[in-house]
Short mmCIF file of C-alpha atoms in Angstrom, two decimals:
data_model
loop_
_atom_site.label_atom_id
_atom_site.label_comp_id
_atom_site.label_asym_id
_atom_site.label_seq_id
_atom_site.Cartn_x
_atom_site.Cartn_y
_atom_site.Cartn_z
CA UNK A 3 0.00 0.00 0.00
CA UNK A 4 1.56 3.25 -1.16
CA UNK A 5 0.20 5.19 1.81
CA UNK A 6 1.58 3.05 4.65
CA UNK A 7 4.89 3.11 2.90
CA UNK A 8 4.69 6.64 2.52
CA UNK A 9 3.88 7.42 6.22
CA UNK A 10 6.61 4.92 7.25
CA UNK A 11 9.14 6.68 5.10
CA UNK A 12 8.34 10.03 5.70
CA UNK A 13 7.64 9.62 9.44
CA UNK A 14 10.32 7.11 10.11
CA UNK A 15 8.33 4.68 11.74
CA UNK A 16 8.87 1.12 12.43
CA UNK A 17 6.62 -1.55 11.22
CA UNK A 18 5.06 -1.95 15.01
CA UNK A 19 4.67 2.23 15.45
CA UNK A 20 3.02 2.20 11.84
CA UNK A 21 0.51 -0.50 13.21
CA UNK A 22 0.16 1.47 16.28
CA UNK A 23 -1.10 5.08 14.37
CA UNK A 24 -3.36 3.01 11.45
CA UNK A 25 -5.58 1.20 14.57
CA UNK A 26 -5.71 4.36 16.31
CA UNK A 27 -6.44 5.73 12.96
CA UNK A 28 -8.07 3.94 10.51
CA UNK A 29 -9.27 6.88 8.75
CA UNK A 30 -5.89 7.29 6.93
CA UNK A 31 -6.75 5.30 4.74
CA UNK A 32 -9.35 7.19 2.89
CA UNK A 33 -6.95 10.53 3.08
CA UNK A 34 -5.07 11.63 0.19
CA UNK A 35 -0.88 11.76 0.23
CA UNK A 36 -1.04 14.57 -1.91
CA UNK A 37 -4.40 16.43 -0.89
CA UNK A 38 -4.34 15.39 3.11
CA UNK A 39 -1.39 13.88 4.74
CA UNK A 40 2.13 15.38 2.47
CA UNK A 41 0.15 19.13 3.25
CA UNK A 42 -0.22 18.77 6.50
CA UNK A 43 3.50 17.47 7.26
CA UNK A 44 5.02 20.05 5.07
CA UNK A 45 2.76 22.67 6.59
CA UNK A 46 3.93 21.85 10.33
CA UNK A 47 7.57 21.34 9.11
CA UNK A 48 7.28 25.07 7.64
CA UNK A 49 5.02 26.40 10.31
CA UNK A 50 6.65 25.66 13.14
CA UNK A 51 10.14 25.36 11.68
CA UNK A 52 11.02 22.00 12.41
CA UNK A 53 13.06 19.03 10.72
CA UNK A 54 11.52 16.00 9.33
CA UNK A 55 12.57 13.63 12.43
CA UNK A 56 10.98 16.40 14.97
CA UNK A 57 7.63 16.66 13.05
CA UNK A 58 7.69 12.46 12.96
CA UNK A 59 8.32 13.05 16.77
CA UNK A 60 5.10 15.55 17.13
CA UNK A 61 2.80 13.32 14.93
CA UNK A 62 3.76 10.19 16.54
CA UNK A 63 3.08 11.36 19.86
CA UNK A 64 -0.40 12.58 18.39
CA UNK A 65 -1.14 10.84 15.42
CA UNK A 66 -4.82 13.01 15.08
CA UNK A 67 -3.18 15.67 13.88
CA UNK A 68 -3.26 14.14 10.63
CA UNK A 69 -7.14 14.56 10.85
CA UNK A 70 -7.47 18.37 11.46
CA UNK A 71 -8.08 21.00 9.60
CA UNK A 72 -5.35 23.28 8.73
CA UNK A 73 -7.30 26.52 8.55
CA UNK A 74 -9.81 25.83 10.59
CA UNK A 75 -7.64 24.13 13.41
CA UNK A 76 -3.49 23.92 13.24
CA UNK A 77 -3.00 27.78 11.95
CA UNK A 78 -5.88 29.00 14.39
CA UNK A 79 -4.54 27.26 17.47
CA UNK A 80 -0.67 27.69 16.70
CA UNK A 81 -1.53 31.54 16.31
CA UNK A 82 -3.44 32.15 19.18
CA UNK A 83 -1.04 30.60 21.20
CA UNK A 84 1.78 33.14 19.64
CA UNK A 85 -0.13 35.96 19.94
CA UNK A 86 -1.68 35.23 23.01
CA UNK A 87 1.65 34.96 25.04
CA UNK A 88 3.97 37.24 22.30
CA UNK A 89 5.83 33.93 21.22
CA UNK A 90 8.47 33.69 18.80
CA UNK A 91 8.47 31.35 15.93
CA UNK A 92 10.95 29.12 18.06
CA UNK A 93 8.74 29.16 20.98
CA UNK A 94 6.17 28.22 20.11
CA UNK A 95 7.95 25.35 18.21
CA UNK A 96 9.22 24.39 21.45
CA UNK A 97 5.64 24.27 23.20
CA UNK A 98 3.92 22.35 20.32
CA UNK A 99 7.18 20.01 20.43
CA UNK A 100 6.50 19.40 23.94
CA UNK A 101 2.78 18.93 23.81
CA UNK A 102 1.47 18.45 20.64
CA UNK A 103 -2.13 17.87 21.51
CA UNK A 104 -2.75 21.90 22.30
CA UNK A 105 -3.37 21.51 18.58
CA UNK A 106 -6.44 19.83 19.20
CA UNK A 107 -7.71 21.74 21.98
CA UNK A 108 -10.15 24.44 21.69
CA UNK A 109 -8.64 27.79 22.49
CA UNK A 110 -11.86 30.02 23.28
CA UNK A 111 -13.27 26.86 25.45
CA UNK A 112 -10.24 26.05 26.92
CA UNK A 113 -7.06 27.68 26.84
CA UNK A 114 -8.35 30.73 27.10
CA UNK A 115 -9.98 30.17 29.79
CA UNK A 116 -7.30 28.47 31.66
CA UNK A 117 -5.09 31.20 31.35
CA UNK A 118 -6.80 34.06 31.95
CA UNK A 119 -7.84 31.98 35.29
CA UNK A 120 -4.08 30.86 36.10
CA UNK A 121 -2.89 34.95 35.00
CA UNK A 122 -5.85 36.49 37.22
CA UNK A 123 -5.62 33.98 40.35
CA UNK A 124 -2.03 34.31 40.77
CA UNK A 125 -1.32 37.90 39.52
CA UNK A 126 0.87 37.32 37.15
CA UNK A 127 1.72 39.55 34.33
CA UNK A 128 2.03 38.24 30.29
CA UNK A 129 5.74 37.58 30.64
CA UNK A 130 5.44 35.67 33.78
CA UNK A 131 2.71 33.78 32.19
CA UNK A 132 5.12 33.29 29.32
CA UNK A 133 7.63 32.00 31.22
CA UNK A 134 5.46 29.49 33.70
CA UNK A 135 3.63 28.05 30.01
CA UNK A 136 6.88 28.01 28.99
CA UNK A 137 7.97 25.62 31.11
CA UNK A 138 4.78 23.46 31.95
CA UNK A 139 2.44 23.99 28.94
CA UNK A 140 0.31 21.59 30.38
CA UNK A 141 -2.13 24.41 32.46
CA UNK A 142 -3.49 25.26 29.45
CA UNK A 143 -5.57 21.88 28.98
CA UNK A 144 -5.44 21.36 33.13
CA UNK A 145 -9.06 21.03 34.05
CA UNK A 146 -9.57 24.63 37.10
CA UNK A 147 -11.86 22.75 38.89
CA UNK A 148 -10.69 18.94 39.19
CA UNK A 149 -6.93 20.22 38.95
CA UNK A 150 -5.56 24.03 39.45
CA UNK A 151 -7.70 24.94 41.94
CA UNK A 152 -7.23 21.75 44.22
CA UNK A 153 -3.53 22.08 43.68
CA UNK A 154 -3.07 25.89 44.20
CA UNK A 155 -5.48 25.50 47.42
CA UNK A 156 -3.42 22.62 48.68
CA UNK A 157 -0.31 24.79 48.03
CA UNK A 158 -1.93 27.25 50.07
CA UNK A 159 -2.39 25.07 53.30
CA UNK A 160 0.96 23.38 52.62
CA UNK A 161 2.93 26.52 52.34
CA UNK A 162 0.67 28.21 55.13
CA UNK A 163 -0.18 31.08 52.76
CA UNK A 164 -2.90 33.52 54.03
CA UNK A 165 -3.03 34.89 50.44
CA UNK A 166 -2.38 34.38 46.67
CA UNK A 167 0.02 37.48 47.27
CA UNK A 168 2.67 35.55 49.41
CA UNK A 169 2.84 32.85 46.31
#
């Protein structure tokens, strides 16, 4: 099948990670090399400025990328996150290298949220949030119920903090 070869060769996966992505997604096999799959890897290659065996890395960690949207989804999400925290090209890179499913997430139900809740809880201003997403990307899918606001109140009884101000 020309497809699997071409996903093996261009994503550099073995025979046992190819039969990993094509029963997690069977759907590849009604996409298109040259209308679906070759756009999408050249887009993220270009996009986010990354070499072949990084954007291999990125869709083998989250294979679904394959099925999104490019203007509707990838560009909206990877520009929101650089606008929305004043990233550079190679920062963002970095976060989407590190966690490539904030491409799937929605940004107005979602990260948005979770950072203007994380920004206004702890007082932070946009670099500082830069710098803590940054580092742990992860608080922008975090749930602020089930997750950031047990944690931070937890914190706040561990630490013996009378106020977010003493964080």
């Amino acid at each position: 099948e020309p497809k699997l070869e071409y996903l093996q060769s261009r994503l550099e996966l073995t025979d046992a990670k190819l039969r990993s992505m094509i029963i997690k997604l069977p759907q590849l096999f009604g996409y298109s090399i040259d209308n679906n799959i070759a756009p999408k890897l050249c887009y993220l290659q270009e996009r986010l400025h990354l070499n072949q065996t990084q954007v291999a890395k990125i869709i083998s960690k989250q294979p679904t990328i394959l099925c999104m949207n490019v203007e509707s989804k990838l560009e909206p999400n990877i520009s929101w996150l650089q606008e929305r925290l004043n990233l550079t090209d190679a920062q963002v890179s970095k976060i989407i290298w590190k966690l490539p499913q904030l491409l799937m997430y929605s940004t107005s139900d979602k990260m948005e949220p979770n950072l203007d809740w994380f920004q206004k809880v702890l007082k932070l201003s946009n670099s500082q949030t830069q710098k803590i997403v940054m580092r742990s990307p992860n608080i922008l899918y975090y749930s602020i119920e089930d997750n950031m606001k047990p944690t931070l109140t937890w914190l706040k009884r561990r630490l013996l903090l009378k106020n977010n101000s003493e964080l």
